[in-house]
Coordinates of C-alpha atoms in Angstrom, one line a residue:
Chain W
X14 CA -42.3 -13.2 82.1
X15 CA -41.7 -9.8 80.8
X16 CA -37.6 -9.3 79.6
X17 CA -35.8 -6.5 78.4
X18 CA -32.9 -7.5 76.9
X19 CA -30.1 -4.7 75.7
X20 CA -26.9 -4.7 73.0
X21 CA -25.2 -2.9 70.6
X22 CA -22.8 -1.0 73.8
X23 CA -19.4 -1.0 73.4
X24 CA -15.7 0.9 73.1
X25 CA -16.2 3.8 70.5
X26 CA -13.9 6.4 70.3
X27 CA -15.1 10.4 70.8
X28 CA -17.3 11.9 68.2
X29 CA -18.3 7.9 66.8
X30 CA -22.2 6.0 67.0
X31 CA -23.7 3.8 68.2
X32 CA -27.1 2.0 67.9
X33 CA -28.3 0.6 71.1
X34 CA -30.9 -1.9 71.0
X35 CA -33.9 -3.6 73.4
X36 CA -35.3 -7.1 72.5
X37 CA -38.6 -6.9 74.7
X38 CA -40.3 -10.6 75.4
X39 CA -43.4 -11.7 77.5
X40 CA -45.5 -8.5 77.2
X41 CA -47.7 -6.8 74.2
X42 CA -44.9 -4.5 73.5
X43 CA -47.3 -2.0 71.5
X44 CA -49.1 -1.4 74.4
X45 CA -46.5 0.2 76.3
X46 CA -44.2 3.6 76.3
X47 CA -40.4 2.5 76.6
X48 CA -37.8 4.8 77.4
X49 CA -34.1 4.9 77.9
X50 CA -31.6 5.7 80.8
X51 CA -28.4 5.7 81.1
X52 CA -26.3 5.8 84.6
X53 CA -22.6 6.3 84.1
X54 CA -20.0 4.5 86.1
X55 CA -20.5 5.3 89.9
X56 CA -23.4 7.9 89.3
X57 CA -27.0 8.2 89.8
X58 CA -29.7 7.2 87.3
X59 CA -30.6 9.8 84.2
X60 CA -33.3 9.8 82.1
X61 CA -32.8 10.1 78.7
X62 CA -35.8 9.3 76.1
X63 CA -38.9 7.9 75.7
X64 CA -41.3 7.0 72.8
X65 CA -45.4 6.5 72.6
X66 CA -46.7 2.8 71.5
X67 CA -46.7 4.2 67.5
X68 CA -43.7 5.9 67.7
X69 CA -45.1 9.4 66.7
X70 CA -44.6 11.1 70.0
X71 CA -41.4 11.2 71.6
X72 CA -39.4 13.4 74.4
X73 CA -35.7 13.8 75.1
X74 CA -33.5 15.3 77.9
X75 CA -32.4 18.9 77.3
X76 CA -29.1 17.7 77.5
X77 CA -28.8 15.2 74.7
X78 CA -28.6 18.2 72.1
X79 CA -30.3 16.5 69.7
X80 CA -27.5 14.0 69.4
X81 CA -29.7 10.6 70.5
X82 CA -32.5 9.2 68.6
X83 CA -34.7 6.5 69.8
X84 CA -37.4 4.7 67.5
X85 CA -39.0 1.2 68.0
X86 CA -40.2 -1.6 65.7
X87 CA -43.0 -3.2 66.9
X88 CA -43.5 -5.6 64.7
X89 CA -39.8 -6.9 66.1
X90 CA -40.3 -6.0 70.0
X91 CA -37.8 -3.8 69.8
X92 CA -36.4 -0.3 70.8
X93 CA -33.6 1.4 69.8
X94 CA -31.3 4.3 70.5
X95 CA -29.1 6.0 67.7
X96 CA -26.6 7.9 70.2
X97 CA -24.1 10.2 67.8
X98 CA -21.2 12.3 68.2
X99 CA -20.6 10.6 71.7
X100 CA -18.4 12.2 74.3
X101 CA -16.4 10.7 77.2
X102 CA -19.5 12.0 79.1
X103 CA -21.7 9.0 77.4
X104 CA -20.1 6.9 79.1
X105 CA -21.9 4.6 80.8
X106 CA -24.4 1.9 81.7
X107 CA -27.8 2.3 78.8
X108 CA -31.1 0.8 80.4
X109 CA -34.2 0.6 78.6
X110 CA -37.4 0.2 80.9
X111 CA -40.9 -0.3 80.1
X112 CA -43.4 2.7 81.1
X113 CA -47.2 1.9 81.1
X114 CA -49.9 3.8 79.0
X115 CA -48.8 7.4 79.3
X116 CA -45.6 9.4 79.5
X117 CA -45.8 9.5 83.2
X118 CA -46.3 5.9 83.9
X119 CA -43.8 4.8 86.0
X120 CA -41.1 2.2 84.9
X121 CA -41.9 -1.4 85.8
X122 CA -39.6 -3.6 84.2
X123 CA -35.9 -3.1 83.2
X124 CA -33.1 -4.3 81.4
X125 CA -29.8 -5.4 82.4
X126 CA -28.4 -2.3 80.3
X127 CA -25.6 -2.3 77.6
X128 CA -22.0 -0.8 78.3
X129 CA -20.9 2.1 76.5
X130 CA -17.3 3.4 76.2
X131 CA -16.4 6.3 74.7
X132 CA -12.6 6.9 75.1
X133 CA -9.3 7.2 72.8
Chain H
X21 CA -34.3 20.1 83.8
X22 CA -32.2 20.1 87.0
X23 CA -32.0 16.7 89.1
X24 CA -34.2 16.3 91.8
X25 CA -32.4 17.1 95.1
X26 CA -32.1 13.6 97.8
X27 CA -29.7 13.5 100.6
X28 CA -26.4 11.5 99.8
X29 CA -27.0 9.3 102.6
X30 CA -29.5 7.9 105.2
X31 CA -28.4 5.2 108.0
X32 CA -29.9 3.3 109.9
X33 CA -30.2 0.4 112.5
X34 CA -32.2 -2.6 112.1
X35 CA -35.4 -2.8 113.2
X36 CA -35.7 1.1 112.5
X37 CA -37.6 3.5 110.3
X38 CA -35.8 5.7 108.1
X39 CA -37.5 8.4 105.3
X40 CA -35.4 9.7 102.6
X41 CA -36.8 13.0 100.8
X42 CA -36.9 14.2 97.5
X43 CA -37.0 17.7 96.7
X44 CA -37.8 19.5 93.1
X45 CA -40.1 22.2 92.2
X46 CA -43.8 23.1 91.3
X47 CA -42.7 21.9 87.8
X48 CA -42.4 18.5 88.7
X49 CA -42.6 16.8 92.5
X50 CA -45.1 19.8 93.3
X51 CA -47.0 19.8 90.3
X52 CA -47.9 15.8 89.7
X53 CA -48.7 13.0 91.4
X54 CA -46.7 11.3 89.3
X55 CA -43.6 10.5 91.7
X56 CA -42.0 7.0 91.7
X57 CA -39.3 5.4 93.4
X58 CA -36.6 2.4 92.7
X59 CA -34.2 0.8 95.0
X60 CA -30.8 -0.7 92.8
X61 CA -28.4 -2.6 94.4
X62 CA -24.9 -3.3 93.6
X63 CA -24.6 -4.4 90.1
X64 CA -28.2 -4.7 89.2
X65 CA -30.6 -2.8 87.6
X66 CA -33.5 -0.3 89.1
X67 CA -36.7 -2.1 90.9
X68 CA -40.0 0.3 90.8
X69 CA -41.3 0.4 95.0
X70 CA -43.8 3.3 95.0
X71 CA -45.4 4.7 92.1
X72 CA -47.9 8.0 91.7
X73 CA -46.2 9.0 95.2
X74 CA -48.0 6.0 97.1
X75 CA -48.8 2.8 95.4
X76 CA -46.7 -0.2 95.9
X77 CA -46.2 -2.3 93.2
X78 CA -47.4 -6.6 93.3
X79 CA -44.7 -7.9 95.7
X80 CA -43.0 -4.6 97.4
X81 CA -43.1 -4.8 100.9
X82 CA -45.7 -2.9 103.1
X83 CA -42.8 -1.6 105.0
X84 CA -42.3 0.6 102.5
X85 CA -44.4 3.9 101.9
X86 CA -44.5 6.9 99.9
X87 CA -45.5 10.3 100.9
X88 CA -45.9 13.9 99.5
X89 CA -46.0 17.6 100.5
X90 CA -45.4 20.4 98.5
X91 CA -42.4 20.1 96.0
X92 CA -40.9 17.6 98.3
X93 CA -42.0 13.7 98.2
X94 CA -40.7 11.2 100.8
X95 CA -39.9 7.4 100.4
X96 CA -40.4 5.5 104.4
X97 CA -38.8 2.3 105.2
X98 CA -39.9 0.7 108.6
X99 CA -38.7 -2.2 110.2
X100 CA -34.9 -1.8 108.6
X101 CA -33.8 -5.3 107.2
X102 CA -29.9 -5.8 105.8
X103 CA -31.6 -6.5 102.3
X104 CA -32.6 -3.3 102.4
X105 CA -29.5 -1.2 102.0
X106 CA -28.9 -0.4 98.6
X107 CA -29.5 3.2 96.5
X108 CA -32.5 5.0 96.3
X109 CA -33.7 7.3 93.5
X110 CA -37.3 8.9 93.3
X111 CA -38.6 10.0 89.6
X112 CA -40.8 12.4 88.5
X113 CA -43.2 13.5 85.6
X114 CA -42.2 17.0 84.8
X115 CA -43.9 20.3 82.9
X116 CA -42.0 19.6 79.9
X117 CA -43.9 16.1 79.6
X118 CA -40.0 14.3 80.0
X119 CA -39.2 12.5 83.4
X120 CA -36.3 13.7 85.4
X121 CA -34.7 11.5 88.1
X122 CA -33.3 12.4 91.7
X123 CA -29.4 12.4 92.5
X124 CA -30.0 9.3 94.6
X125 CA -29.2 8.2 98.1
X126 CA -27.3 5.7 99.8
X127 CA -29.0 3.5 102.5
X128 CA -26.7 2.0 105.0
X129 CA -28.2 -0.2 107.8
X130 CA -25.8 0.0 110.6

């Protein structure tokens, strides 16, 4: 059965990093797109990233300033996010989800997510 | 890109149908028929119900349905069950080839 398993979240204090990661089982994980979200405490759902089956094409939200950067290894099943100079606004609950063949697909399967914390 | 605009709330009684809508802009919602929606309940992550506006995935309910006009799409429950309340977001594909989410909404079954 397909899993999404995520870690690397934690308490890190403002302006610190992070690397989020996403162990993907039970699927041909080079098949698919993956992407990240991230839904902070109480809040709806935002869409961060996402990131072709080679890697080479890739699409962020406006809003991440180019402080995030996601990559995959799929040779490991595995997707990452680099998130830098984090503000309290990071805060939050990071899901990655599994897209399908295009960057429109929708998102079938997801995580659990991994807690970030960014406070003094 | 701006959030796609739901209605904080929708209630309703069991048995009943209830629609929720999802508003963006010929940019996104308007311009694709790339629209998806996910239920989340307390404490757990996103499930895909409808994707490309209509399509139910393997194992979603008939009950529910998607729909589309103009910029604005529309996710229909019928036949109201208690399992159903829980938050609602629709998604779309956007212009700028990125995906943008809407603010959600709340379904209480009264």
């Amino acid at each position: 059965q397909v899993q999404l398993v995520e870690s690397g979240g934690g308490l890190v204090k403002p302006g610190g990093s992070l690397r989020l990661s996403c162990a993907a089982s039970g699927f041909t994980f080079s098949d698919y797109y993956m992407t990240w979200v991230r839904q902070a405490p109480g809040k709806g759902l935002v869409w961060l990233s996402y990131i072709n089956i080679d890697g080479r094409t890739i699409y962020y939200a406006d809003s991440l300033k180019g402080r995030f950067t996601i990559s995959r290894d799929n040779a490991k099943n595995s997707l990452y996010l680099q998130v830098n100079t984090l503000r309290a606004e990071d805060t939050g609950l990071y899901y990655c989800a599994r897209g399908g063949e295009g960057p429109a697909a929708p998102f079938d399967y997801w995580g659990q997510g991994t807690l970030v914390t960014v406070s003094s | 890109q701006s959030a796609l605009t739901q209605p904080a709330s929708v209630s309703g009684s069991p048995g009943q149908s209830i629609t929720i809508s999802c508003t963006g802009t010929s940019g996104d919602v308007g311009g694709y028929n790339y629209v998806s929606w996910y239920q989340q309940h307390p404490g757990k992550a996103p499930k895909l119900m409808i994707y490309d506006v209509t399509n139910r995935p393997s194992g979603v309910s008939n009950r529910f349905s998607g729909s589309k006009s103009g910029n604005t799409a529309s996710l229909t429950i019928s036949g109201l069950q208690a399992e159903d309340e829980a938050d609602y977001y629709c998604s779309s594909y956007t212009s700028s080839s990125t995906q943008v989410f809407g603010t959600g909404t709340k379904v209480t079954v009264l």
